[in-house]
PDB file of C-alpha atoms in Angstrom:
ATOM      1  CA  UNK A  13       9.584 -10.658 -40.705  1.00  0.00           C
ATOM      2  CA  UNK A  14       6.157 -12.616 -40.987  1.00  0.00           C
ATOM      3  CA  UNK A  15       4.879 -12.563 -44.877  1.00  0.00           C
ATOM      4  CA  UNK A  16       1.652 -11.292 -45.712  1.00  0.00           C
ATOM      5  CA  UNK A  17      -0.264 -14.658 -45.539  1.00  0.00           C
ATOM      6  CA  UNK A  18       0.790 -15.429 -42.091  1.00  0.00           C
ATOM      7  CA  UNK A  19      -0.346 -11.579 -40.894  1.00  0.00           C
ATOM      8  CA  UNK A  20      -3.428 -11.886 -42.931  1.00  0.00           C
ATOM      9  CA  UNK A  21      -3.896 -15.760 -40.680  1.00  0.00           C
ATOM     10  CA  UNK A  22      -2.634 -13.417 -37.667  1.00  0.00           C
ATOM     11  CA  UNK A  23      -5.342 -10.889 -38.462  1.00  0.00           C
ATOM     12  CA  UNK A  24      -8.290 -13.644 -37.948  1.00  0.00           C
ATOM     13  CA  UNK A  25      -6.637 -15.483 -35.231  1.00  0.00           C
ATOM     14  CA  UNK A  26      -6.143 -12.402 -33.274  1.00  0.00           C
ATOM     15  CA  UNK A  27      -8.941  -9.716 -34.705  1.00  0.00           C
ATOM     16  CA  UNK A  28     -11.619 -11.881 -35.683  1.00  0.00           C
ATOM     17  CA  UNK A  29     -12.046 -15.227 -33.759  1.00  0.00           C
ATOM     18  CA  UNK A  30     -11.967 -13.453 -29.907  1.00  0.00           C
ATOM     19  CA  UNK A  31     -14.281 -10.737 -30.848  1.00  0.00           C
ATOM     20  CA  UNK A  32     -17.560 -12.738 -31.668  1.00  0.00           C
ATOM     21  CA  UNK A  33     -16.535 -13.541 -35.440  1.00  0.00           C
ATOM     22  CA  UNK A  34     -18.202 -16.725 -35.726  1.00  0.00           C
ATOM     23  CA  UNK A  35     -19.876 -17.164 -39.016  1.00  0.00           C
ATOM     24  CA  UNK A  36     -17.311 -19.271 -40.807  1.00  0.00           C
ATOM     25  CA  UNK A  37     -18.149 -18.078 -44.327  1.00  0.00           C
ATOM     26  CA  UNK A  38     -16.988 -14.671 -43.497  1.00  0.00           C
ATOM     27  CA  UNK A  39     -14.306 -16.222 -41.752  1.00  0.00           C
ATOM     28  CA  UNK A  40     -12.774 -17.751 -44.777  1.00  0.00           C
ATOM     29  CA  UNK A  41     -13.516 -14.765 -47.065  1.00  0.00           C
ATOM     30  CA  UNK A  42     -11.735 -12.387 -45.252  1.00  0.00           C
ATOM     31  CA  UNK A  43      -8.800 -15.377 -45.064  1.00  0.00           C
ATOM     32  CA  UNK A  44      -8.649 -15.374 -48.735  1.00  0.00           C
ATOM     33  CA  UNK A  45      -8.741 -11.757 -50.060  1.00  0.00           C
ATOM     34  CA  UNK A  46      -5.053 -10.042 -49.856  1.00  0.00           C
ATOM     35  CA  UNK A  47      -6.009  -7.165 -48.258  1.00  0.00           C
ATOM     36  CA  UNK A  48      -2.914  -5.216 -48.848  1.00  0.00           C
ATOM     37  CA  UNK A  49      -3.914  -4.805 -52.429  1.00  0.00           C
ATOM     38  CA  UNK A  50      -6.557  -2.492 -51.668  1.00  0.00           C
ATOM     39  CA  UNK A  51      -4.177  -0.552 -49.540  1.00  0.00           C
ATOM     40  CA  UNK A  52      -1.744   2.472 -50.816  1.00  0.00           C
ATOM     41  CA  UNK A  53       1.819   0.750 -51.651  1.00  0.00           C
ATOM     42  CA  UNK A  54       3.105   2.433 -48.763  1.00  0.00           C
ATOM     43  CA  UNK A  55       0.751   1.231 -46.004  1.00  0.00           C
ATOM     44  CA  UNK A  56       0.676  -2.302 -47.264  1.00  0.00           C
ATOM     45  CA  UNK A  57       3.188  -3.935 -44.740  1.00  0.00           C
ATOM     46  CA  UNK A  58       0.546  -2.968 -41.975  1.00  0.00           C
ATOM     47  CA  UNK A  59      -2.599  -4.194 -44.028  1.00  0.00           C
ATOM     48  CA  UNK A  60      -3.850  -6.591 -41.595  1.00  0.00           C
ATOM     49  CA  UNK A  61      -2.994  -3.925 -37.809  1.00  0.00           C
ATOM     50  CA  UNK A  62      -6.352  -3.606 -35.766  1.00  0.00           C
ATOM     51  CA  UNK A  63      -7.450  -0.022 -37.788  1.00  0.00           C
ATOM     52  CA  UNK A  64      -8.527   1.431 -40.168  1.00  0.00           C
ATOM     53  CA  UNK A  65      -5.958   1.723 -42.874  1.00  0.00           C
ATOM     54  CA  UNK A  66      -6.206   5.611 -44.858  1.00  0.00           C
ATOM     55  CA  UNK A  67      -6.575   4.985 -48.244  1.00  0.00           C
ATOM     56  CA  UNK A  68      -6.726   8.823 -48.999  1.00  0.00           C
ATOM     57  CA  UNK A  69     -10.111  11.560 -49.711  1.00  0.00           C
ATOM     58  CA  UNK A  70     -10.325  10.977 -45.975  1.00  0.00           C
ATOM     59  CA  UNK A  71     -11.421   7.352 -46.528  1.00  0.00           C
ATOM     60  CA  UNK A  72     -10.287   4.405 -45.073  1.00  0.00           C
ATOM     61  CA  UNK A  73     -10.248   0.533 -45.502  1.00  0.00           C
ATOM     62  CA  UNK A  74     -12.611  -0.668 -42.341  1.00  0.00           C
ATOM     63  CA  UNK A  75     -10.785  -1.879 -39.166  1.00  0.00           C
ATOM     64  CA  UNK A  76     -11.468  -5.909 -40.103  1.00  0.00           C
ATOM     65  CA  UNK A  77     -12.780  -6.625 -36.922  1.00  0.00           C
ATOM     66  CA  UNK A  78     -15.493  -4.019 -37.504  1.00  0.00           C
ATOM     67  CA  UNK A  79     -16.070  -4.850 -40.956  1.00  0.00           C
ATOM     68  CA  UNK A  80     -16.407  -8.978 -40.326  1.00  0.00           C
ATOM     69  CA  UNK A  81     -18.658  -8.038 -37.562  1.00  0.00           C
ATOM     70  CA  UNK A  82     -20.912  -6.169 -39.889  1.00  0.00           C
ATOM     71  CA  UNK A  83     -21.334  -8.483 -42.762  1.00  0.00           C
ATOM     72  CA  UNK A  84     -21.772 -11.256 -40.240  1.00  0.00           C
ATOM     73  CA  UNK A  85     -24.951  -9.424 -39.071  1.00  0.00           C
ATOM     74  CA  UNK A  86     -26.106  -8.492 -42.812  1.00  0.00           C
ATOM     75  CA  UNK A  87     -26.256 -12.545 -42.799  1.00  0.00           C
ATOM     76  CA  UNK A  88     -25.201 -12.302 -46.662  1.00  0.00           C
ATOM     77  CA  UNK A  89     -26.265 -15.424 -48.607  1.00  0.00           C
ATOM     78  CA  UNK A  90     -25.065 -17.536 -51.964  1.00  0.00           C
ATOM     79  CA  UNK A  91     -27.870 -16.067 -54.096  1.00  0.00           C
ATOM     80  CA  UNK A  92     -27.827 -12.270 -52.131  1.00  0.00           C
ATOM     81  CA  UNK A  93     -27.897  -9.473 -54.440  1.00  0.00           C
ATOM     82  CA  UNK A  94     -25.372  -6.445 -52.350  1.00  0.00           C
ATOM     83  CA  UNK A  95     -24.988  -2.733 -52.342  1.00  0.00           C
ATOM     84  CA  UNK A  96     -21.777  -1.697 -51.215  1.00  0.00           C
ATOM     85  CA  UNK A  97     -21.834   2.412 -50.553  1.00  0.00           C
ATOM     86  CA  UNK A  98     -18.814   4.254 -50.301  1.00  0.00           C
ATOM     87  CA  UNK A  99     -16.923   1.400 -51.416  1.00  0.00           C
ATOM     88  CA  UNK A 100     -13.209   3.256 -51.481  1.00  0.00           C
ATOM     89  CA  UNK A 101     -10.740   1.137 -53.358  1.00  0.00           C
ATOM     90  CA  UNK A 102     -12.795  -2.260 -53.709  1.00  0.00           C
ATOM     91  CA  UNK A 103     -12.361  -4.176 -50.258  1.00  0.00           C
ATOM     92  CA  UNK A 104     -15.793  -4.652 -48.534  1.00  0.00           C
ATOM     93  CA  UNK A 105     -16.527  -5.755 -52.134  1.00  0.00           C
ATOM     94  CA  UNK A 106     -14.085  -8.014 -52.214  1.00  0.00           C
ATOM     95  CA  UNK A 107     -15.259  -9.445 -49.658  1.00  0.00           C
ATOM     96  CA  UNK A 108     -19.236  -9.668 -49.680  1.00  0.00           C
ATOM     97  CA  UNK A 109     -18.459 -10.879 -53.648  1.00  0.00           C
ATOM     98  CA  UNK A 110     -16.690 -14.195 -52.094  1.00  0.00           C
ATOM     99  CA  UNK A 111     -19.831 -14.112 -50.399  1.00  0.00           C
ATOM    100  CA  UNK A 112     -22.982 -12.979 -52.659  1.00  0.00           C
ATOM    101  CA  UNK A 113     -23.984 -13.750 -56.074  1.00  0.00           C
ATOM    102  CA  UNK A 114     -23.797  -9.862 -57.430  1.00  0.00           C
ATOM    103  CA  UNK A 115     -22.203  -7.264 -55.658  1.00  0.00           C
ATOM    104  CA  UNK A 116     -22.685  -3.798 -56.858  1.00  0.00           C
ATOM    105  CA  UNK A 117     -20.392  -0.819 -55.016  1.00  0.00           C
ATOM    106  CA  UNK A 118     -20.471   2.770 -55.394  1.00  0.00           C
ATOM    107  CA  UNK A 119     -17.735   5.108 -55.481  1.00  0.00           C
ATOM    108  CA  UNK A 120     -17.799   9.073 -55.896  1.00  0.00           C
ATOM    109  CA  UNK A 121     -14.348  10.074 -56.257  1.00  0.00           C
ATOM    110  CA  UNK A 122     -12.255   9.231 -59.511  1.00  0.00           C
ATOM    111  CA  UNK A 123      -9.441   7.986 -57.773  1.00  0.00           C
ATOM    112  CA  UNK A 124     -10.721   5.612 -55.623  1.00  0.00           C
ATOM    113  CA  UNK A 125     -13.524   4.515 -58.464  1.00  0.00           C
ATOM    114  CA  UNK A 126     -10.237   3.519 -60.818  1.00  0.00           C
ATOM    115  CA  UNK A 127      -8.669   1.805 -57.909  1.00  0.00           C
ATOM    116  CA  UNK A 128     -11.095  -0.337 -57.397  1.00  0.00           C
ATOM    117  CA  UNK A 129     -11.897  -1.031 -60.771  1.00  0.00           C
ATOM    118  CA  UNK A 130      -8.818  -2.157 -61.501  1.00  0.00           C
ATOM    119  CA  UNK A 131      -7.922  -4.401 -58.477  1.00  0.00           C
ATOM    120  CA  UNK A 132     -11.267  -6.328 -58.898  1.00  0.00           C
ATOM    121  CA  UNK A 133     -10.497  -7.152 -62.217  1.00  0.00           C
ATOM    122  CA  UNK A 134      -7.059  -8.079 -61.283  1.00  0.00           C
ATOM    123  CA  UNK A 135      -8.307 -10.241 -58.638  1.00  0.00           C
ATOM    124  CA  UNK A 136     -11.072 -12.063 -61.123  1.00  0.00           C
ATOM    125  CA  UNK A 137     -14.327 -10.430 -59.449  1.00  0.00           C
ATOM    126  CA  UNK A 138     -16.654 -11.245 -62.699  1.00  0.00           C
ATOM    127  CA  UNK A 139     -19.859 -10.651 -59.762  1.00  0.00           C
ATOM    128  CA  UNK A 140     -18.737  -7.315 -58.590  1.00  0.00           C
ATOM    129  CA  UNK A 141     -19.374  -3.984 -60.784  1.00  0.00           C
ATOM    130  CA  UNK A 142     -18.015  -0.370 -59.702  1.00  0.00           C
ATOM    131  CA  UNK A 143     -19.749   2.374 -60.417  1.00  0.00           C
ATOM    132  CA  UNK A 144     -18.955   6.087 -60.338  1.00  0.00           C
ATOM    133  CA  UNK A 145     -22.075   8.125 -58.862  1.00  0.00           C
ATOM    134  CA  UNK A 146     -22.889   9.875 -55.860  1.00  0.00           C
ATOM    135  CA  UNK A 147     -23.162   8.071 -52.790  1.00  0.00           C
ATOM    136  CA  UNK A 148     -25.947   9.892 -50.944  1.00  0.00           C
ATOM    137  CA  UNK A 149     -28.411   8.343 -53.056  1.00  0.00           C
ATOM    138  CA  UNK A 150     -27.571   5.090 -53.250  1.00  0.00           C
ATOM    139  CA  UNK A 151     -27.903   3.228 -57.203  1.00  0.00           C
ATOM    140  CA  UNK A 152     -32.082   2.760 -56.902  1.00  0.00           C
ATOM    141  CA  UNK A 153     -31.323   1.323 -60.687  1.00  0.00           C
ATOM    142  CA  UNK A 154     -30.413  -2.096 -59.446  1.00  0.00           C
ATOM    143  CA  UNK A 155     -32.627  -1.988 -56.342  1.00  0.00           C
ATOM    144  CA  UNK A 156     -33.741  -3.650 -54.494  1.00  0.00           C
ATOM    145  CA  UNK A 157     -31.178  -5.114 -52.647  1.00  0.00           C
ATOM    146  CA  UNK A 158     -30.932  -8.007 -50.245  1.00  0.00           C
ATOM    147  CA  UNK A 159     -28.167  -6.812 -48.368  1.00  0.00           C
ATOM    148  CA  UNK A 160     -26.867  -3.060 -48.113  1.00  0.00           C
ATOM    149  CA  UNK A 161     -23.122  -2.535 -46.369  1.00  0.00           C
ATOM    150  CA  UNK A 162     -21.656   1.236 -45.900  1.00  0.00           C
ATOM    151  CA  UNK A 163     -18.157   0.920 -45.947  1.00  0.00           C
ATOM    152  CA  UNK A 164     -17.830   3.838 -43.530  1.00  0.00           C
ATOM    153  CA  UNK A 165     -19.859   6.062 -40.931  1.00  0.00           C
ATOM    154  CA  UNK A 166     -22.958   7.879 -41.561  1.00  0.00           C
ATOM    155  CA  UNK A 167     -25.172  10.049 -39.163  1.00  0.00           C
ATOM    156  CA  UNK A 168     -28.233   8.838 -40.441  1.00  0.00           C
ATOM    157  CA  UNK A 169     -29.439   6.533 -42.898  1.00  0.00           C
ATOM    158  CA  UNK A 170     -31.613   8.042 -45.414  1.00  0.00           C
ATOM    159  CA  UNK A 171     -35.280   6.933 -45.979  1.00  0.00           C
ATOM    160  CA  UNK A 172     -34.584   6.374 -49.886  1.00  0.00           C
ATOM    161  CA  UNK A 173     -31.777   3.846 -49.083  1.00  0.00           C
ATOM    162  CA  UNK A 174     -33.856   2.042 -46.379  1.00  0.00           C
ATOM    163  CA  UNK A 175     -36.472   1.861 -49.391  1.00  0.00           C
ATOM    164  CA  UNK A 176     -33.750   0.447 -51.885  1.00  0.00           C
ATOM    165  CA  UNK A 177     -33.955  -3.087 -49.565  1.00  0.00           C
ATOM    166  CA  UNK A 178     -35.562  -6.087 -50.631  1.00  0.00           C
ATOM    167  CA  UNK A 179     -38.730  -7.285 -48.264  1.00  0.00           C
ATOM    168  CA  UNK A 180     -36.509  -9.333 -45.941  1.00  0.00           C
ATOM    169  CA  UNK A 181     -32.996  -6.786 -46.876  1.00  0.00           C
ATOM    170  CA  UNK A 182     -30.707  -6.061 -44.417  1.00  0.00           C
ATOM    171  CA  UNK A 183     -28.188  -3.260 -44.064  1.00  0.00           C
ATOM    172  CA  UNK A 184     -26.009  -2.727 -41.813  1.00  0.00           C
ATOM    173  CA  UNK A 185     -23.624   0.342 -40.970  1.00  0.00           C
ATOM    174  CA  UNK A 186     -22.457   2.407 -38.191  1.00  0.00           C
ATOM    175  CA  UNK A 187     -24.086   5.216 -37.576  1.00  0.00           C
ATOM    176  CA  UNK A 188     -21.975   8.210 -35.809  1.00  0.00           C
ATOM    177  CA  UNK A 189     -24.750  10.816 -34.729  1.00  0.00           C
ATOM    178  CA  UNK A 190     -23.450  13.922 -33.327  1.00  0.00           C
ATOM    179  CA  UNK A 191     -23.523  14.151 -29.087  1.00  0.00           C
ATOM    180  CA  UNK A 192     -23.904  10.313 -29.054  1.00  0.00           C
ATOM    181  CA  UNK A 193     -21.353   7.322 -28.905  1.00  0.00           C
ATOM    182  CA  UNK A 194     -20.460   5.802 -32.539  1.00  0.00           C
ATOM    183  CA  UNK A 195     -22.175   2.176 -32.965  1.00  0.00           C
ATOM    184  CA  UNK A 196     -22.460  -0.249 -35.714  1.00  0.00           C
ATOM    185  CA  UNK A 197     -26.603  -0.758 -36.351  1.00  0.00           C
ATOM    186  CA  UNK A 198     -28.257  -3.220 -38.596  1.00  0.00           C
ATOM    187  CA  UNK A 199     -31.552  -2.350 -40.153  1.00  0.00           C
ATOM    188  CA  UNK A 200     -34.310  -5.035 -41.506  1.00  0.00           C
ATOM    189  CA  UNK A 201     -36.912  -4.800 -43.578  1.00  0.00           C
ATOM    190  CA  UNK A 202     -39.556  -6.692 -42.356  1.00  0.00           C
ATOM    191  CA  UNK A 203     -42.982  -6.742 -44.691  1.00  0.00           C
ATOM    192  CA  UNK A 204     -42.156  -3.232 -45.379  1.00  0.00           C
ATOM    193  CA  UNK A 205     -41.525  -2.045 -41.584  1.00  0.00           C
ATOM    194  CA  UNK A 206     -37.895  -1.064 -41.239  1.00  0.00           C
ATOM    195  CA  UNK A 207     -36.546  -2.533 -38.007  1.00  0.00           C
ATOM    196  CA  UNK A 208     -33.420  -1.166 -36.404  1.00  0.00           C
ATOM    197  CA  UNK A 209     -31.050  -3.208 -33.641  1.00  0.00           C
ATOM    198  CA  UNK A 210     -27.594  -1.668 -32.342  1.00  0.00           C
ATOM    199  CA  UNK A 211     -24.847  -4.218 -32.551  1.00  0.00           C
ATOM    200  CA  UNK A 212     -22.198  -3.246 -30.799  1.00  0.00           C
ATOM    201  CA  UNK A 213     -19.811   0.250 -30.551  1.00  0.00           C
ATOM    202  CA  UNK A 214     -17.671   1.071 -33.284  1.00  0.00           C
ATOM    203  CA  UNK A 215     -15.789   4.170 -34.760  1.00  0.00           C
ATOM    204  CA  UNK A 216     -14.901   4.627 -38.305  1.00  0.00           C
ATOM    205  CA  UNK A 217     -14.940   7.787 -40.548  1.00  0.00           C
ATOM    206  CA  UNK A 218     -17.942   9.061 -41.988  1.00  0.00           C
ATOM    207  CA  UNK A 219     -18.629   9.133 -45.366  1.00  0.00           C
ATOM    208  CA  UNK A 220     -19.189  12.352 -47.102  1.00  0.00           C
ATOM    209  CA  UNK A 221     -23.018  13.662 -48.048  1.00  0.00           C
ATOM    210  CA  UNK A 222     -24.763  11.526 -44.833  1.00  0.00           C
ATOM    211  CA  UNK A 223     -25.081  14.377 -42.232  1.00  0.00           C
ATOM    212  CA  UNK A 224     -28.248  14.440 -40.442  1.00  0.00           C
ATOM    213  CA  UNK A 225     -30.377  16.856 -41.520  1.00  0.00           C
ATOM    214  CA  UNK A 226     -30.469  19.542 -38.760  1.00  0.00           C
ATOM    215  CA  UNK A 227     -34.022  20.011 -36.772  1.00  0.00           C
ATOM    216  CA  UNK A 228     -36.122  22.756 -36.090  1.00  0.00           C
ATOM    217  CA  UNK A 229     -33.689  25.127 -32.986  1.00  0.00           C
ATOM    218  CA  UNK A 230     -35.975  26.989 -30.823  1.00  0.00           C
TER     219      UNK A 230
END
């Protein structure tokens, strides 16, 4: 039986390298944060498969191929301030903290909130704070942000989050809008013009409190 290291090697050997995970940064972030800390005790001997691992309140740690792909886009640098949303049991900031100079993620439930609390601190994150407060309005207190990550789905990303980036913020996330295929989208905020790209297709579970707001039926 392989040991953690050598599946969390395996993992970006196998996930990240042959699917366009290039930046090297990310690279060795994602080779240096145990991952199966942030998973339930029982689903830590398969911390590093290709999915996304349940961590319960229907949320789930990112598939790390989709993940590494996302925060390679969101181009996150040394002195970056991030907002992670929907953060779940600390991962993603885990991650962008080996990568940013502050990292600030946002958790609703109590559960996961405490997780992630906790594991952080075990793990020596002084540069990434949890907070417990609704995700579908972001945390405008710290704003604004250079880089903003949802660590799961949404159908739409609001207008007061898209204002909560820096000039020259990105965020990225995958957007999952009913009758259309899932795909991971990165949005820029150029001189105060928001300007979307798709990135590539992905499919992770939404978040709770992002539906699209329905339009006018006729």
């Amino acid at each position: 039986m392989i040991s953690l290291e050598q599946a969390r090697r395996n993992m970006v050997d196998n996930q990240l390298r042959p699917n366009k995970v290039t930046d090297s940064r990310v690279i060795d972030a994602m080779l240096s944060i145990p991952r199966e800390k942030f998973a339930p005790e029982d689903m830590r001997g398969v911390a590093y498969v290709d999915e996304d691992i349940p961590v319960g309140q229907d949320r789930v740690l990112m598939e790390p191929m989709v993940l590494a792909r996302l925060l390679q886009a969101a181009e996150i640098g040394a002195e970056d301030v991030v907002l992670d949303i929907g953060g779940g049991t600390g991962y993603t900031a885990a991650i962008c903290a080996r990568l940013a100079a502050t990292v600030v993620t946002i958790e609703s439930d109590g559960r996961l909130y405490r997780d992630a609390t906790r594991v952080l601190a075990e793990l020596g994150f002084d540069n990434a704070v949890t907070i417990r407060t609704p995700l579908k309005e972001g945390y405008p207190q710290q704003a604004p942000y250079d880089v903003i990550v949802f660590s799961g789905a949404v159908e739409e990303i609001p207008e007061h989050i898209l204002s909560q980036l820096a000039i020259g913020g990105r965020l990225v996330a995958v957007v999952a809008r009913p009758g259309s295929a899932p795909a991971a989208r990165l949005a820029r905020n150029c001189a105060g013009t928001i300007a979307f790209v798709t990135l590539f297709d992905a499919s992770v579970p939404c978040l709770p409190g992002f539906e699209r707001e329905p339009g006018f039926v006729f």
